[in-house]
PDB file of C-alpha atoms and ligand atoms in Angstrom:
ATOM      1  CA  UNK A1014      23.331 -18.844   9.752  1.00 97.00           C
ATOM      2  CA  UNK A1015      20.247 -16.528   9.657  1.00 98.00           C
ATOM      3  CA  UNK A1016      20.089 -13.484  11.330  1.00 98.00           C
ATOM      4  CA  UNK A1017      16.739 -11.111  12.914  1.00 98.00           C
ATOM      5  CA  UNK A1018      16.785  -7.838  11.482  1.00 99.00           C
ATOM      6  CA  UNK A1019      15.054  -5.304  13.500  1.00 99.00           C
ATOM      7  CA  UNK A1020      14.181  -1.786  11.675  1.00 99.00           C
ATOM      8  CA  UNK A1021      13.511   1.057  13.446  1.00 99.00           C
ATOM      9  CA  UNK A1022      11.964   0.357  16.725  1.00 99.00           C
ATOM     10  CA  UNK A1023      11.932   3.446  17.960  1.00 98.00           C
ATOM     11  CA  UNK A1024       9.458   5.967  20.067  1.00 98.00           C
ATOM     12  CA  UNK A1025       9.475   8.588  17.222  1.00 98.00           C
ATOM     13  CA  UNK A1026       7.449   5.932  15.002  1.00 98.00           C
ATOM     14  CA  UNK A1027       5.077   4.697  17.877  1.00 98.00           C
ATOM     15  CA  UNK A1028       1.838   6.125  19.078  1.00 98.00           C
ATOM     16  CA  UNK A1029       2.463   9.670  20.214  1.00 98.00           C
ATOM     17  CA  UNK A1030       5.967   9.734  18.882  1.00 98.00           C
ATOM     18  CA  UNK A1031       7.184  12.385  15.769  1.00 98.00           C
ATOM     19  CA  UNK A1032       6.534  10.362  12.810  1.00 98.00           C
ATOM     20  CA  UNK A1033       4.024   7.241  15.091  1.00 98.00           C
ATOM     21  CA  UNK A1034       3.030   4.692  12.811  1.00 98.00           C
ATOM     22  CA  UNK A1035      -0.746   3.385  13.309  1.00 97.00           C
ATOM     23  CA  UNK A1036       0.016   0.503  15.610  1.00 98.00           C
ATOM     24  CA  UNK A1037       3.737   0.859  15.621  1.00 98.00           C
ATOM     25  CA  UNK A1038       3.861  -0.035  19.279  1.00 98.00           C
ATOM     26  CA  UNK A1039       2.375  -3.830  18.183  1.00 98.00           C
ATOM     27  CA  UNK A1040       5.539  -4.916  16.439  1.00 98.00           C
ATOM     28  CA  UNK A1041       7.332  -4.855  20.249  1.00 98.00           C
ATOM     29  CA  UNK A1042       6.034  -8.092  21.615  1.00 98.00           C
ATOM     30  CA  UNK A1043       6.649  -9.525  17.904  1.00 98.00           C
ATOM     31  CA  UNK A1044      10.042  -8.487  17.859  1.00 98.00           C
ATOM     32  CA  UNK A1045      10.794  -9.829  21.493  1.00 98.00           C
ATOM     33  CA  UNK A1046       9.199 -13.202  20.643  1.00 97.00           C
ATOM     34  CA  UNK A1047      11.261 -13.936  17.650  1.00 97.00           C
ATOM     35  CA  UNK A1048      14.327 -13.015  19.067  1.00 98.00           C
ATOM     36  CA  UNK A1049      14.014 -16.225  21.120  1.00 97.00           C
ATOM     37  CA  UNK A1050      14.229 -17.708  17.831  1.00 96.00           C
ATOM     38  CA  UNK A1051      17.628 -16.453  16.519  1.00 98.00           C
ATOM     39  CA  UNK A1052      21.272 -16.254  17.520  1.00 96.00           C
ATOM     40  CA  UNK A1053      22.294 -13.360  15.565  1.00 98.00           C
ATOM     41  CA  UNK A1054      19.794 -10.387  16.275  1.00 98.00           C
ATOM     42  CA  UNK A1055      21.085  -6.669  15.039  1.00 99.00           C
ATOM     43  CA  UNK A1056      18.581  -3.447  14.585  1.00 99.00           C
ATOM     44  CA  UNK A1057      18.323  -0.404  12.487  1.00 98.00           C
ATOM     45  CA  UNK A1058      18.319   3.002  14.255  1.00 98.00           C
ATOM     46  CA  UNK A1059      17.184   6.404  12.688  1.00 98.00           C
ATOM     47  CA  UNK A1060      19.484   8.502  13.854  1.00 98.00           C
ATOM     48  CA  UNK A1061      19.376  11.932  12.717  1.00 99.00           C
ATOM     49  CA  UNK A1062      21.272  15.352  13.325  1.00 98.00           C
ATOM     50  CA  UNK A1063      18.718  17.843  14.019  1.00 98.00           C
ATOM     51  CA  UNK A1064      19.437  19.933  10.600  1.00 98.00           C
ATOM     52  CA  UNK A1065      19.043  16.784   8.793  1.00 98.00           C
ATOM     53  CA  UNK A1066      17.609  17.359   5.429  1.00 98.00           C
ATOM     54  CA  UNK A1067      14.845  15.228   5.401  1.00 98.00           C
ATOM     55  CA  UNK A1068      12.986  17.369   7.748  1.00 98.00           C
ATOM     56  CA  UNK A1069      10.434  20.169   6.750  1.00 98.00           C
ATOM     57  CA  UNK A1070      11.035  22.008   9.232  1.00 98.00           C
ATOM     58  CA  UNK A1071      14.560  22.374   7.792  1.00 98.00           C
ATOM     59  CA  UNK A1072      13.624  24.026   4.371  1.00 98.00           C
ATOM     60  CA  UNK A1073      12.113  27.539   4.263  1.00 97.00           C
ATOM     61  CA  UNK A1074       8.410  27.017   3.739  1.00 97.00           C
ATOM     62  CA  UNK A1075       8.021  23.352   3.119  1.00 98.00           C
ATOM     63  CA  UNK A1076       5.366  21.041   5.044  1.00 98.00           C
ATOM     64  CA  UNK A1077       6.005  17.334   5.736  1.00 98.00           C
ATOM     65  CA  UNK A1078       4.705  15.359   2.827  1.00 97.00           C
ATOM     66  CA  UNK A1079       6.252  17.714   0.290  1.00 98.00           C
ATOM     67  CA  UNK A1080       8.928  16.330  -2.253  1.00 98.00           C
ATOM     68  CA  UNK A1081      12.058  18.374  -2.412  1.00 98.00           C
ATOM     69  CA  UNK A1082      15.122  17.505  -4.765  1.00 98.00           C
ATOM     70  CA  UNK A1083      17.701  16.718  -2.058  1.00 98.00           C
ATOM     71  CA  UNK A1084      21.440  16.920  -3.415  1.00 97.00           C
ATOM     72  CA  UNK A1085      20.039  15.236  -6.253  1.00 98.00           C
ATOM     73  CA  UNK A1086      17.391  12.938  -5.069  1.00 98.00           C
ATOM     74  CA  UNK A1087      13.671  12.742  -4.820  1.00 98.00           C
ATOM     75  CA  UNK A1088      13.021  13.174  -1.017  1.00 98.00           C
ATOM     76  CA  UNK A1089      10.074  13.235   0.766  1.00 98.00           C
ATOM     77  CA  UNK A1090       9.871  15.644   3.847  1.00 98.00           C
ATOM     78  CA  UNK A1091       9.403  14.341   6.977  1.00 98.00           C
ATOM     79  CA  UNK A1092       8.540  16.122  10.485  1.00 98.00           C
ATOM     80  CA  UNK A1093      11.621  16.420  12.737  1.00 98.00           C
ATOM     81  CA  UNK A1094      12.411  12.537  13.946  1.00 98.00           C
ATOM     82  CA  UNK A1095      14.731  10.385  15.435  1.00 99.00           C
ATOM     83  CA  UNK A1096      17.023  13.101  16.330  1.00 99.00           C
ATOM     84  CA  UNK A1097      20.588  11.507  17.857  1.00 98.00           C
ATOM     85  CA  UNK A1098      19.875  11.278  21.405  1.00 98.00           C
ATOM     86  CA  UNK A1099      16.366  12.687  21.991  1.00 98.00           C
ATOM     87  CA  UNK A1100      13.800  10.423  23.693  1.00 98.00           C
ATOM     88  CA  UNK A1101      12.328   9.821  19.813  1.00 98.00           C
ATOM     89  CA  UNK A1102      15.173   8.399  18.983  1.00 99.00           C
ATOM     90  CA  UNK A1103      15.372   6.101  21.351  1.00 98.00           C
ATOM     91  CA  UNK A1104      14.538   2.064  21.644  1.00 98.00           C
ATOM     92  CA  UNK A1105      10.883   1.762  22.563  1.00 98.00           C
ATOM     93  CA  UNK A1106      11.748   1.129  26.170  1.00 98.00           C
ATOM     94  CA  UNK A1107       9.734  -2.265  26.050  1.00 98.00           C
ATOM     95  CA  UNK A1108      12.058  -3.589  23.181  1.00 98.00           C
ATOM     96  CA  UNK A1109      14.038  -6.480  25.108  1.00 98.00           C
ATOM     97  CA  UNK A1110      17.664  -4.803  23.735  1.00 98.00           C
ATOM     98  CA  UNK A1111      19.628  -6.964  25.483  1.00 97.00           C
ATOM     99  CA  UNK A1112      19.334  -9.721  22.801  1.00 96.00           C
ATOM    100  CA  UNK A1113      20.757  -6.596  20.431  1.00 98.00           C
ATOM    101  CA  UNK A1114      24.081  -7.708  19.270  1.00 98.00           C
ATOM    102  CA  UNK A1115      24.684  -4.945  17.280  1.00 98.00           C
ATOM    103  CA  UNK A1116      22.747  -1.819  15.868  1.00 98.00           C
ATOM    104  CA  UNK A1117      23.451  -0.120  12.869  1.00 98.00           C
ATOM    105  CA  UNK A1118      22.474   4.162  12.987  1.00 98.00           C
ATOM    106  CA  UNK A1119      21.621   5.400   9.837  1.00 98.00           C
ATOM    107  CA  UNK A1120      20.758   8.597   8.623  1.00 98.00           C
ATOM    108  CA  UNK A1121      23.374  10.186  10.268  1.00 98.00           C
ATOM    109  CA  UNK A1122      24.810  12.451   7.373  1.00 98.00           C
ATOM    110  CA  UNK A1123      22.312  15.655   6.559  1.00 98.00           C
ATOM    111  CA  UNK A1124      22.843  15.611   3.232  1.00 98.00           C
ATOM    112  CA  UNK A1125      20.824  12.173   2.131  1.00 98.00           C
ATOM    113  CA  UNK A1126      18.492  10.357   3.587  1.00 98.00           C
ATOM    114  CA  UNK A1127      19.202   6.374   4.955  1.00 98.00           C
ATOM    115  CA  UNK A1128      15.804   4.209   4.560  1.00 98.00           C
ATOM    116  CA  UNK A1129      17.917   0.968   4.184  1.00 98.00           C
ATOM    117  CA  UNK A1130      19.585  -0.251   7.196  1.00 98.00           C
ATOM    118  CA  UNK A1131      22.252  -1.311   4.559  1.00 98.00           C
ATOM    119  CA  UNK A1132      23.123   1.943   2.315  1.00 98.00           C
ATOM    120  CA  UNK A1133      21.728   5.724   1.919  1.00 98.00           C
ATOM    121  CA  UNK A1134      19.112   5.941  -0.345  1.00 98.00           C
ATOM    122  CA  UNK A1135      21.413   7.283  -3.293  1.00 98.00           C
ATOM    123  CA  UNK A1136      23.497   3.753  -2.423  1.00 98.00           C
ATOM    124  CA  UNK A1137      26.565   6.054  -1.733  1.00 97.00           C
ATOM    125  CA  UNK A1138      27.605   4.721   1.262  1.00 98.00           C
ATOM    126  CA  UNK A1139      26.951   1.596   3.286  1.00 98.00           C
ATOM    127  CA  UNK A1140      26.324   1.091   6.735  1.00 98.00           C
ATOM    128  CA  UNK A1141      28.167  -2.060   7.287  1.00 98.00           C
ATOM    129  CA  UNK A1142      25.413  -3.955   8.442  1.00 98.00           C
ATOM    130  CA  UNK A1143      26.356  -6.097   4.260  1.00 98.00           C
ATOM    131  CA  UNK A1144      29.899  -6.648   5.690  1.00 98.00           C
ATOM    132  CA  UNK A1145      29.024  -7.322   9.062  1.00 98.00           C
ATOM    133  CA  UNK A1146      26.028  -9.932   8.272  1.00 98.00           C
ATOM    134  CA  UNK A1147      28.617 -11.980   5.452  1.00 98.00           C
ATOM    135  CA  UNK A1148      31.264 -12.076   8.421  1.00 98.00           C
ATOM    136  CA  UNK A1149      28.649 -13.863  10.377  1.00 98.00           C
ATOM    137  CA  UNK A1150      28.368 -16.002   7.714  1.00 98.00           C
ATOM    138  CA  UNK A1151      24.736 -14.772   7.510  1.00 98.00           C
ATOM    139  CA  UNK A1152      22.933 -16.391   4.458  1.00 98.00           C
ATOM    140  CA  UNK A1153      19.163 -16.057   5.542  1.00 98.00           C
ATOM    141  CA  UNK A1154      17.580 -12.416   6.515  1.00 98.00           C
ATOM    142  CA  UNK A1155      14.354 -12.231   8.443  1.00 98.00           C
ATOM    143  CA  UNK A1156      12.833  -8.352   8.769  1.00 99.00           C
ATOM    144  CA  UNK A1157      10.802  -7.254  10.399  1.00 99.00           C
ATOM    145  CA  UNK A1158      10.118  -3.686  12.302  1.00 98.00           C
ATOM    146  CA  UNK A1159       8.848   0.051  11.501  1.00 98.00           C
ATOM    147  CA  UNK A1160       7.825   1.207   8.817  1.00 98.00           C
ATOM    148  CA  UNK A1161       6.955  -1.065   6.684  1.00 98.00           C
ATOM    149  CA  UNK A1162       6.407   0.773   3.398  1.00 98.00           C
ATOM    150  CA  UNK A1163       9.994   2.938   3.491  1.00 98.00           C
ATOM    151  CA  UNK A1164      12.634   1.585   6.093  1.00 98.00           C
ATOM    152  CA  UNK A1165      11.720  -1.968   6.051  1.00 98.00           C
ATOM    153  CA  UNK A1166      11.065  -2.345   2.371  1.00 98.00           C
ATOM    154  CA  UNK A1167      14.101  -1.077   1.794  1.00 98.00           C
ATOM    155  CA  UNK A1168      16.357  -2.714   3.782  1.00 99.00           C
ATOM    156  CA  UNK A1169      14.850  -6.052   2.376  1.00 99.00           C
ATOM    157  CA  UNK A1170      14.876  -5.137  -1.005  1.00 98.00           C
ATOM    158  CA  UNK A1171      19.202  -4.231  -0.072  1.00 98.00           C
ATOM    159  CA  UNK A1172      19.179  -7.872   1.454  1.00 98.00           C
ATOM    160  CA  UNK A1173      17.534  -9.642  -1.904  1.00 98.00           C
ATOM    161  CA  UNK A1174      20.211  -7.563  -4.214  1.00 98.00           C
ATOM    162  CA  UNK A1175      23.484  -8.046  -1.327  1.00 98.00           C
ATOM    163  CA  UNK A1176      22.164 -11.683  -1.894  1.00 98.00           C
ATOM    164  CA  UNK A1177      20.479 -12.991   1.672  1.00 98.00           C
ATOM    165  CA  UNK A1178      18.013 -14.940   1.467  1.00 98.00           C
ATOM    166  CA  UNK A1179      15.124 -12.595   3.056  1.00 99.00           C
ATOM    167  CA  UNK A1180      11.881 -13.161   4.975  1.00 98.00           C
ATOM    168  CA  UNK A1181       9.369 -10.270   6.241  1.00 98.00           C
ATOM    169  CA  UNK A1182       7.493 -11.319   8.893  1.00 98.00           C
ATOM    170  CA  UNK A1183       4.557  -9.447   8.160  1.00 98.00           C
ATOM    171  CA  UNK A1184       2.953  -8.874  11.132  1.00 96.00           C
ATOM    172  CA  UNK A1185       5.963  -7.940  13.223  1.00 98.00           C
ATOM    173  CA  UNK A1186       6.034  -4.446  10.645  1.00 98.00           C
ATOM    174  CA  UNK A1187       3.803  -1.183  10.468  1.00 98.00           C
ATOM    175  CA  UNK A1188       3.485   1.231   7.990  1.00 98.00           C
ATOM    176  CA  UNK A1189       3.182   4.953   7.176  1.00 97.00           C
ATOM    177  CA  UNK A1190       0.681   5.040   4.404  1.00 96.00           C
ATOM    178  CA  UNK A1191       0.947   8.277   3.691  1.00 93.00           C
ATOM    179  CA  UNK A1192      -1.116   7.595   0.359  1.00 94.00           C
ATOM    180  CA  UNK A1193      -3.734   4.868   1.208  1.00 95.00           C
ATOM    181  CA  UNK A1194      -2.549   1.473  -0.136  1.00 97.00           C
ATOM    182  CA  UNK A1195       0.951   1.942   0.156  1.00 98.00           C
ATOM    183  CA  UNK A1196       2.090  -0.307   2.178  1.00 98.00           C
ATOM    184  CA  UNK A1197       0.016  -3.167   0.162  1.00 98.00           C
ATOM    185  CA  UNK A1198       2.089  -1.905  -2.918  1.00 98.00           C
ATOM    186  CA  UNK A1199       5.304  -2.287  -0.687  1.00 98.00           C
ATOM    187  CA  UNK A1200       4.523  -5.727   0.310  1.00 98.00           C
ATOM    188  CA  UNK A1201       3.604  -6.737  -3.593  1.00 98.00           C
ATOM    189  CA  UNK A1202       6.890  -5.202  -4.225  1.00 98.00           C
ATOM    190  CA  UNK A1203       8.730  -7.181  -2.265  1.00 98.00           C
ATOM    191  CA  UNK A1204       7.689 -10.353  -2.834  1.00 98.00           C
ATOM    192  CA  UNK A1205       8.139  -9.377  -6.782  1.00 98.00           C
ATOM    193  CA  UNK A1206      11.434  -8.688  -6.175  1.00 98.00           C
ATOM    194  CA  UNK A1207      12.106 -11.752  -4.153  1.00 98.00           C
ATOM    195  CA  UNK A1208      11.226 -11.534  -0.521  1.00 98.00           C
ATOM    196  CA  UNK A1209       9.246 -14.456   0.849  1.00 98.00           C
ATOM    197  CA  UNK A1210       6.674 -12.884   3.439  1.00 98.00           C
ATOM    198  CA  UNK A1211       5.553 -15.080   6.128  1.00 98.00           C
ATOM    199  CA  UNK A1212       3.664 -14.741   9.330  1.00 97.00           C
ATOM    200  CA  UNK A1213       4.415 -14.950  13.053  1.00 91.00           C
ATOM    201  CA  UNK A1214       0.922 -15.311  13.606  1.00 81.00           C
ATOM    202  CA  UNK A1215      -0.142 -18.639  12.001  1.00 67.00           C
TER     203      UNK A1215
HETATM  204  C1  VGL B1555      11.389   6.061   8.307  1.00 87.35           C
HETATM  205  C2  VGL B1555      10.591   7.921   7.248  1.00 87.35           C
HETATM  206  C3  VGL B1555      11.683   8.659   7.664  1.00 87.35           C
HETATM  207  C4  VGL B1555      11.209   4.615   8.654  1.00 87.35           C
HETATM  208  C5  VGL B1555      12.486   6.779   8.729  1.00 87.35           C
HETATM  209  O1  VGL B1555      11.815   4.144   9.641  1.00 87.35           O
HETATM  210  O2  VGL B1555      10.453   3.932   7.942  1.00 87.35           O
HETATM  211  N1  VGL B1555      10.459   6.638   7.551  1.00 87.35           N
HETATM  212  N2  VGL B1555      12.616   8.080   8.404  1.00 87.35           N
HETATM  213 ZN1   ZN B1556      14.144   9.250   9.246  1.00 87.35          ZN
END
């Protein structure tokens, strides 16, 4: 069985959104394409409380793109995104979610940040999306989604080490680059580490 794994679709990470990702609003027509393609389609959903600790705003005299020790952990501040039920948080409204069978929130506890749609980032706690996928008897992982150098790496990098076989569809993803090159270095990374990166475009 192989399942579609959509990360982080959200306004927040589009054009005009909190945190938009250069062209994040491109991976929508990607994502609804593929999911012709699959039987088994769940997503990722930042999903934050508004005094999550990931934010700047949230720590006296920080600025996004600061690194803070959070509860023990190198984090990287963010603007305020994806808060539970704002607008930014939601599905880009073009983003066929009918075909959803299940999405996963993450980032829901203030005290550590979730880039994985599988586990936090200190690998504390786990989503269930693991569990869920083995049930399914899910062997093979396609990705795909925003952004690709922190959510989406991550989550594929949890699917080579929970075992899954894992594609990134390339050009279904975005990225931050908040330092130029980084989401080459992501991509390099995964495939290093055993993700096999195709194209939806041929
Ligand atoms: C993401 C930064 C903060 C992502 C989420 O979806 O890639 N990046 N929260
Ligand atoms: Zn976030």
């Amino acid at each position: 069985m192989k399942a579609l794994i959509l990360v982080d679709i959200q306004n927040d990470f589009c054009p005009g959104g909190a945190l938009a990702v250069q062209e994040g609003d491109q991976v929508v027509p990607v994502a609804n394409k593929m999911m012709e393609q699959f039987d088994l389609i769940v997503a990722t959903q930042d999903w934050h409380p508004a005094d999550h600790g990931s934010f700047a705003a949230n720590h006296e005299g920080k600025t996004p793109g600061e690194i803070i020790d959070l509860n023990g952990l190198p984090q990287i501040l963010w603007p305020v995104h994806c808060v539970q039920e704002s607008v930014g948080a939601a599905f880009v409204s073009d983003l066929n979610t009918d075909k959803i069978h299940k999405i996963f929130p993450k980032g829901t506890d203030k005290t550590i940040d979730s880039y994985s749609g599988f586990f936090d980032n200190g690998h504390r706690k786990a989503t269930g999306l693991g569990d869920y996928l083995k049930e399914k008897n899910v062997s093979e992982v396609y990705v795909m989604g925003l952004a690709t150098d922190y959510c989406v790496k991550f989550t594929a990098l949890d699917a080579i080490e929970l075992g899954f076989s894992t594609f990134l569809i390339e050009d279904g993803c975005r990225g931050v680059n908040l330092k130029e090159g980084d989401v080459v270095a992501a991509i390099l990374e995964m495939k290093e580490k055993g993700v096999q990166v195709i194209h939806y475009t041929v």
